[in-house]
Short mmCIF file of C-alpha atoms in Angstrom, two decimals:
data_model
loop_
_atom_site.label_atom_id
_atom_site.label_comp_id
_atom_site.label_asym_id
_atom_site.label_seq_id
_atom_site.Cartn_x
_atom_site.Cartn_y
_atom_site.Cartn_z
CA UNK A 1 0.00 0.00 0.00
CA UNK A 2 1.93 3.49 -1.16
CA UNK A 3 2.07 5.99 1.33
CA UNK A 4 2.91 9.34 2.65
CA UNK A 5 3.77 9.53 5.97
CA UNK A 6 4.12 12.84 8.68
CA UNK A 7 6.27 12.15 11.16
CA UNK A 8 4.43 13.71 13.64
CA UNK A 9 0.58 13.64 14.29
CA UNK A 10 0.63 15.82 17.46
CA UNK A 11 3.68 18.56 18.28
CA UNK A 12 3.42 21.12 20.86
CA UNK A 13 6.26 23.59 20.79
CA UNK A 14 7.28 26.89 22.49
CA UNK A 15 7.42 30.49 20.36
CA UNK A 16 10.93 30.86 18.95
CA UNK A 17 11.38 27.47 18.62
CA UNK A 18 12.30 25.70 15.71
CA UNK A 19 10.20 23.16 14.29
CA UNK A 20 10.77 20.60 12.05
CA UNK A 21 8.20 18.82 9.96
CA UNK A 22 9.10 15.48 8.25
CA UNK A 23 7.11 14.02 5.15
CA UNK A 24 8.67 10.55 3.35
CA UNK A 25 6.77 9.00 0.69
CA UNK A 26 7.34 5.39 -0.35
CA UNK A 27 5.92 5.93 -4.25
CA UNK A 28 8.99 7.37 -5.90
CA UNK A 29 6.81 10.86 -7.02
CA UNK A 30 8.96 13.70 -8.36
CA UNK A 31 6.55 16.35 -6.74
CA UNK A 32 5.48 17.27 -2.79
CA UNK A 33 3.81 19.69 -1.22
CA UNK A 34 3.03 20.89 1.54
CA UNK A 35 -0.24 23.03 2.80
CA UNK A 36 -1.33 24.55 5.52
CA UNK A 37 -5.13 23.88 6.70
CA UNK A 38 -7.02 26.13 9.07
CA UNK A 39 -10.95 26.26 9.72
CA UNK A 40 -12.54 29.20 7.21
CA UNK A 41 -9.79 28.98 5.31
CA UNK A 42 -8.83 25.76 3.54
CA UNK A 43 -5.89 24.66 2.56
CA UNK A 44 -3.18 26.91 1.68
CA UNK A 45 -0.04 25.93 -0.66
CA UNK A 46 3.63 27.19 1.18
CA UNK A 47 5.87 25.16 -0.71
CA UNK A 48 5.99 22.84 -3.19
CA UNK A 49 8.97 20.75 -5.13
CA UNK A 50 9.39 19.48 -8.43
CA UNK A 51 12.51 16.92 -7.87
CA UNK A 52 15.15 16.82 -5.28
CA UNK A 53 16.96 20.24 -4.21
CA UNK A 54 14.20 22.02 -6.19
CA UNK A 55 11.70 24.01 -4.36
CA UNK A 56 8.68 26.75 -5.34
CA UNK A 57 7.29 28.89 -3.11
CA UNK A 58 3.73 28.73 -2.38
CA UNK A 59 0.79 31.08 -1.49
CA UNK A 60 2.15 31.80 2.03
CA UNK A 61 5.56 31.13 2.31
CA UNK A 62 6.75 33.67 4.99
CA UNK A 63 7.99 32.12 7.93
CA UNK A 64 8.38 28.79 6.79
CA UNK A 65 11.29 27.71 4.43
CA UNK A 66 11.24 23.16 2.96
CA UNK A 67 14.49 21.37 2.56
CA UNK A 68 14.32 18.14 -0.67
CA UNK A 69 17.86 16.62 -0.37
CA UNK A 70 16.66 13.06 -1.06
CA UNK A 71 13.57 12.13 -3.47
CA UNK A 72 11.12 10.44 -0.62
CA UNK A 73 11.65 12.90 1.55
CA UNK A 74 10.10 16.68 1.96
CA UNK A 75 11.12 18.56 5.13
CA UNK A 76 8.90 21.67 6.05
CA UNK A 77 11.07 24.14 8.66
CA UNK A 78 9.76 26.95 11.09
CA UNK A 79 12.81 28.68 11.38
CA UNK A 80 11.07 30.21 14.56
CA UNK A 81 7.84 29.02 15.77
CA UNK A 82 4.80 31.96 16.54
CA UNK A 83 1.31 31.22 17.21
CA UNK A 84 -0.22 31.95 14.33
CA UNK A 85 1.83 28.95 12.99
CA UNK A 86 -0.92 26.85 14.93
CA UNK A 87 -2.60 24.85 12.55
CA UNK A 88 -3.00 21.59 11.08
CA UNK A 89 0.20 20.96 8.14
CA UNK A 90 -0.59 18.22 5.18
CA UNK A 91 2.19 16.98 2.81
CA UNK A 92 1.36 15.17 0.01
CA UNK A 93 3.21 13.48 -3.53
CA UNK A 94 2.00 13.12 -6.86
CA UNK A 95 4.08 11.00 -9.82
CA UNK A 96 5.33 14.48 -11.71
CA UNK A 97 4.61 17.51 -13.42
CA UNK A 98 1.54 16.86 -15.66
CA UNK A 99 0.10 14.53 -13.12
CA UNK A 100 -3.20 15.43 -11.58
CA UNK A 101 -3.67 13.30 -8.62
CA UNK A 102 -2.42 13.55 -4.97
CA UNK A 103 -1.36 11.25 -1.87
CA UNK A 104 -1.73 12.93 0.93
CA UNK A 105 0.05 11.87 4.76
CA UNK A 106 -2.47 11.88 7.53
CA UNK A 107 -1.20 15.51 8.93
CA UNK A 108 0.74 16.63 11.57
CA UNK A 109 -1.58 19.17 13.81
CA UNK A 110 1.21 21.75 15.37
CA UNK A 111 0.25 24.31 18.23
CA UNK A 112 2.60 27.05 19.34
CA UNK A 113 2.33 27.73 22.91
CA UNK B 1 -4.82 33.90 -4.68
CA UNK B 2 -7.51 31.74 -6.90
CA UNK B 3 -8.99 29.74 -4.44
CA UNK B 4 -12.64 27.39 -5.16
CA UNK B 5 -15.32 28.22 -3.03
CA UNK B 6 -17.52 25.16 -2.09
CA UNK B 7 -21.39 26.06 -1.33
CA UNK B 8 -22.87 25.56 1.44
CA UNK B 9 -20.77 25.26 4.10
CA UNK B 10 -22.34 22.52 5.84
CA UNK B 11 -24.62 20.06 4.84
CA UNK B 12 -26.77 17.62 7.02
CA UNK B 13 -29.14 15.12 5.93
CA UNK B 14 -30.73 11.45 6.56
CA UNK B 15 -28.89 8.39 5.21
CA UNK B 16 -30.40 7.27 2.09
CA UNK B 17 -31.01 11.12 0.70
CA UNK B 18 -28.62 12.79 -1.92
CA UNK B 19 -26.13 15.36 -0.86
CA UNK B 20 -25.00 18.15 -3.46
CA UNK B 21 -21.94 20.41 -3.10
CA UNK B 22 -21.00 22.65 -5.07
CA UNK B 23 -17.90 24.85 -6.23
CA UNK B 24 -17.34 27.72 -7.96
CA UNK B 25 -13.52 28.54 -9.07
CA UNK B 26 -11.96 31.64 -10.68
CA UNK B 27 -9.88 31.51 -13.66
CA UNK B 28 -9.27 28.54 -16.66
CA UNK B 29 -8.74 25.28 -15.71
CA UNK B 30 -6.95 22.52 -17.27
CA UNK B 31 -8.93 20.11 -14.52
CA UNK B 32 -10.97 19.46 -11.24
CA UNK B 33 -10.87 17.83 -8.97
CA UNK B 34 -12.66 16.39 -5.52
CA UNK B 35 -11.04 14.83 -2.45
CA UNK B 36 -12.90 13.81 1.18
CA UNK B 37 -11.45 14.47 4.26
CA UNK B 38 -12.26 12.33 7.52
CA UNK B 39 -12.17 14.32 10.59
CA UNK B 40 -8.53 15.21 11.51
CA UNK B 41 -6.79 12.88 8.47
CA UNK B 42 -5.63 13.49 5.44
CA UNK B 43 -7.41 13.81 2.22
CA UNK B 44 -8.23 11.10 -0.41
CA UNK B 45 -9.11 11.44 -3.55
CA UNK B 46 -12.17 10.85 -5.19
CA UNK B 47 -12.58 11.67 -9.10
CA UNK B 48 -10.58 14.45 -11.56
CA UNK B 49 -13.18 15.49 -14.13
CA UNK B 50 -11.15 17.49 -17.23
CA UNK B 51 -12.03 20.80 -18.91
CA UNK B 52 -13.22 18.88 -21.86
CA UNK B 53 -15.44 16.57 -19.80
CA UNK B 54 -18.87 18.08 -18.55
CA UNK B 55 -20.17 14.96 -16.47
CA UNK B 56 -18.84 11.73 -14.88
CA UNK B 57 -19.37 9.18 -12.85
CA UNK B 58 -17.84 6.64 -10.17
CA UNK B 59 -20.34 4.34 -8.09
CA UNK B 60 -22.43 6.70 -6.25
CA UNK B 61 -20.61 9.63 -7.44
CA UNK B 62 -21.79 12.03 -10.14
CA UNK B 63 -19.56 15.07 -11.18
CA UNK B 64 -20.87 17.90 -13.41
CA UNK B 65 -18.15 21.13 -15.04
CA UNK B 66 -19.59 23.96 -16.52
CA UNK B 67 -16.45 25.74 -17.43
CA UNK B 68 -18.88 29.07 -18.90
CA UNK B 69 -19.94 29.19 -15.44
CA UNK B 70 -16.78 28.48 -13.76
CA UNK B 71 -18.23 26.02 -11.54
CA UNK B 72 -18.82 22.22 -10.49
CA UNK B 73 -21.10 20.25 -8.82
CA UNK B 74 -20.64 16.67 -6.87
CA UNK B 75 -23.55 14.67 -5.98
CA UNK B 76 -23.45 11.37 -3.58
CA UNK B 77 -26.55 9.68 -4.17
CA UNK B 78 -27.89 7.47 -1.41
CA UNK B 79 -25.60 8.69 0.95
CA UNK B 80 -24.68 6.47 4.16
CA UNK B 81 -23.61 7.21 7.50
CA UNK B 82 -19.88 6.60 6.45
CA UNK B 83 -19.83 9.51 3.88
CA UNK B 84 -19.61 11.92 6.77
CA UNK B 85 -16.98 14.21 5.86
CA UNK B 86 -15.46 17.26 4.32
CA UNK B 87 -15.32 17.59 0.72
CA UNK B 88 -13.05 19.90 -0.95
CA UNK B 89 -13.00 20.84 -5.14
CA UNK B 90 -9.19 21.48 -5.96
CA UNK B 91 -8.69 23.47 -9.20
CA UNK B 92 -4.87 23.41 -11.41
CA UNK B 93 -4.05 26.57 -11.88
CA UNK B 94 -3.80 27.02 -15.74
CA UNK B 95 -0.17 26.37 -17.23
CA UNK B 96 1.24 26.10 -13.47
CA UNK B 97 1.41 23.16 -11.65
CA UNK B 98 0.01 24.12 -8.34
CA UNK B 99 -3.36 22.83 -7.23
CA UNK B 100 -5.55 25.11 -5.29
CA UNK B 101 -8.05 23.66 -2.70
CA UNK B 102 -11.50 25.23 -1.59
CA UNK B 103 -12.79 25.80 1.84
CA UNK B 104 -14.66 22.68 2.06
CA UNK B 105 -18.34 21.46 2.46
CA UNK B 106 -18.77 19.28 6.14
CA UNK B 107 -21.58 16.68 5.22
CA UNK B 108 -23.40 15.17 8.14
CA UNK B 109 -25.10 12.01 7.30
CA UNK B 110 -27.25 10.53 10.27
CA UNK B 111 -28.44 6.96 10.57
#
């Protein structure tokens, strides 16, 4: 069964901190994303990669930069953690550009204390 | 930022009734697509429906595009107890690669 997987379902971290968020996929996809979802509001795009070292900034990328050094995995960093960083993240894969279709990891709900 | 806009909000009805969201998007597509959301999880798919399509189908789904109106519709007929959810359109931005989501329709479907 292909999968993307979030490291972390639950963090709870301090303002100023810095937060990593880890996303590995198992499918071999070229592309990942990751979104940001908060009630009202969606899901929002911050970053998104085409292959490995490449990266694209999203809708809302301030505050957060990603880091692709291998292919199956997608790291999301908050260089320094504030509280309206509280929200639920999603990463997800698809096969490559021209490909429709997403996989998305179960999430990884963050609150900043 | 383009964004899809899902209508209503919220949705509750009796198992066994249809439910109908719908979603209205901004600028040309080259596709459209649905995904479900269980509460808390990630989201799943659920059908892609092209520009050049304007209905289609998958078991108790039904998908309508009207690209003149800039909007879709998805339809679960028969609904269960299990399709309680949140259903989200997600639109490709044309001749970019980035897929936008809506805001999301909850369904409530009680036994």
């Amino acid at each position: 069964d292909v999968k993307v997987t979030q490291s972390s379902r639950y963090l709870v971290k301090r303002t100023g901190e810095k937060v990593f968020l880890e996303c590995v996929q198992d499918m071999d996809h070229e592309n990942m994303f990751w979104y940001r979802q908060d009630p009202g509001l969606g899901l929002r795009l911050i970053y998104f990669s085409y292959d490995v070292k490449m990266k694209e900034k999203g809708d809302i990328p301030e505050g957060y930069s990603v880091s692709r050094e291998k292919k199956e995995r997608f790291s999301l960093i908050l260089e320094s953690a504030s509280t309206n960083q509280t929200s639920m993240y999603l990463c997800a894969s698809r096969t490559g550009r021209g490909a429709n279709v997403l996989t998305f990891g179960a999430g990884s709900r963050l609150t900043v204390l | 930022s383009q964004q899809g806009e899902e209508d209503p909000q919220a949705l509750s009805i009796q198992e066994g009734e249809n439910a109908t969201m719908n979603c209205s998007y901004k600028t040309s597509i080259n596709n459209l697509q649905w995904y479900r959301q269980n509460s808390g999880r990630g989201l799943v798919h659920l059908i892609l429906i092209r520009s050049n399509e304007r209905e289609k189908h998958s078991g108790r789904l039904r998908v309508t595009l009207d690209t003149s109106k800039k909007s879709s519709s998805l339809l679960i007929t028969a609904s269960r107890a299990a399709d309680t959810a949140s259903y989200f359109c997600a639109t490709d931005r044309y001749n970019t690669d980035k897929l936008i989501f809506g805001t999301g329709t909850r369904l409530q479907v009680f036994p």
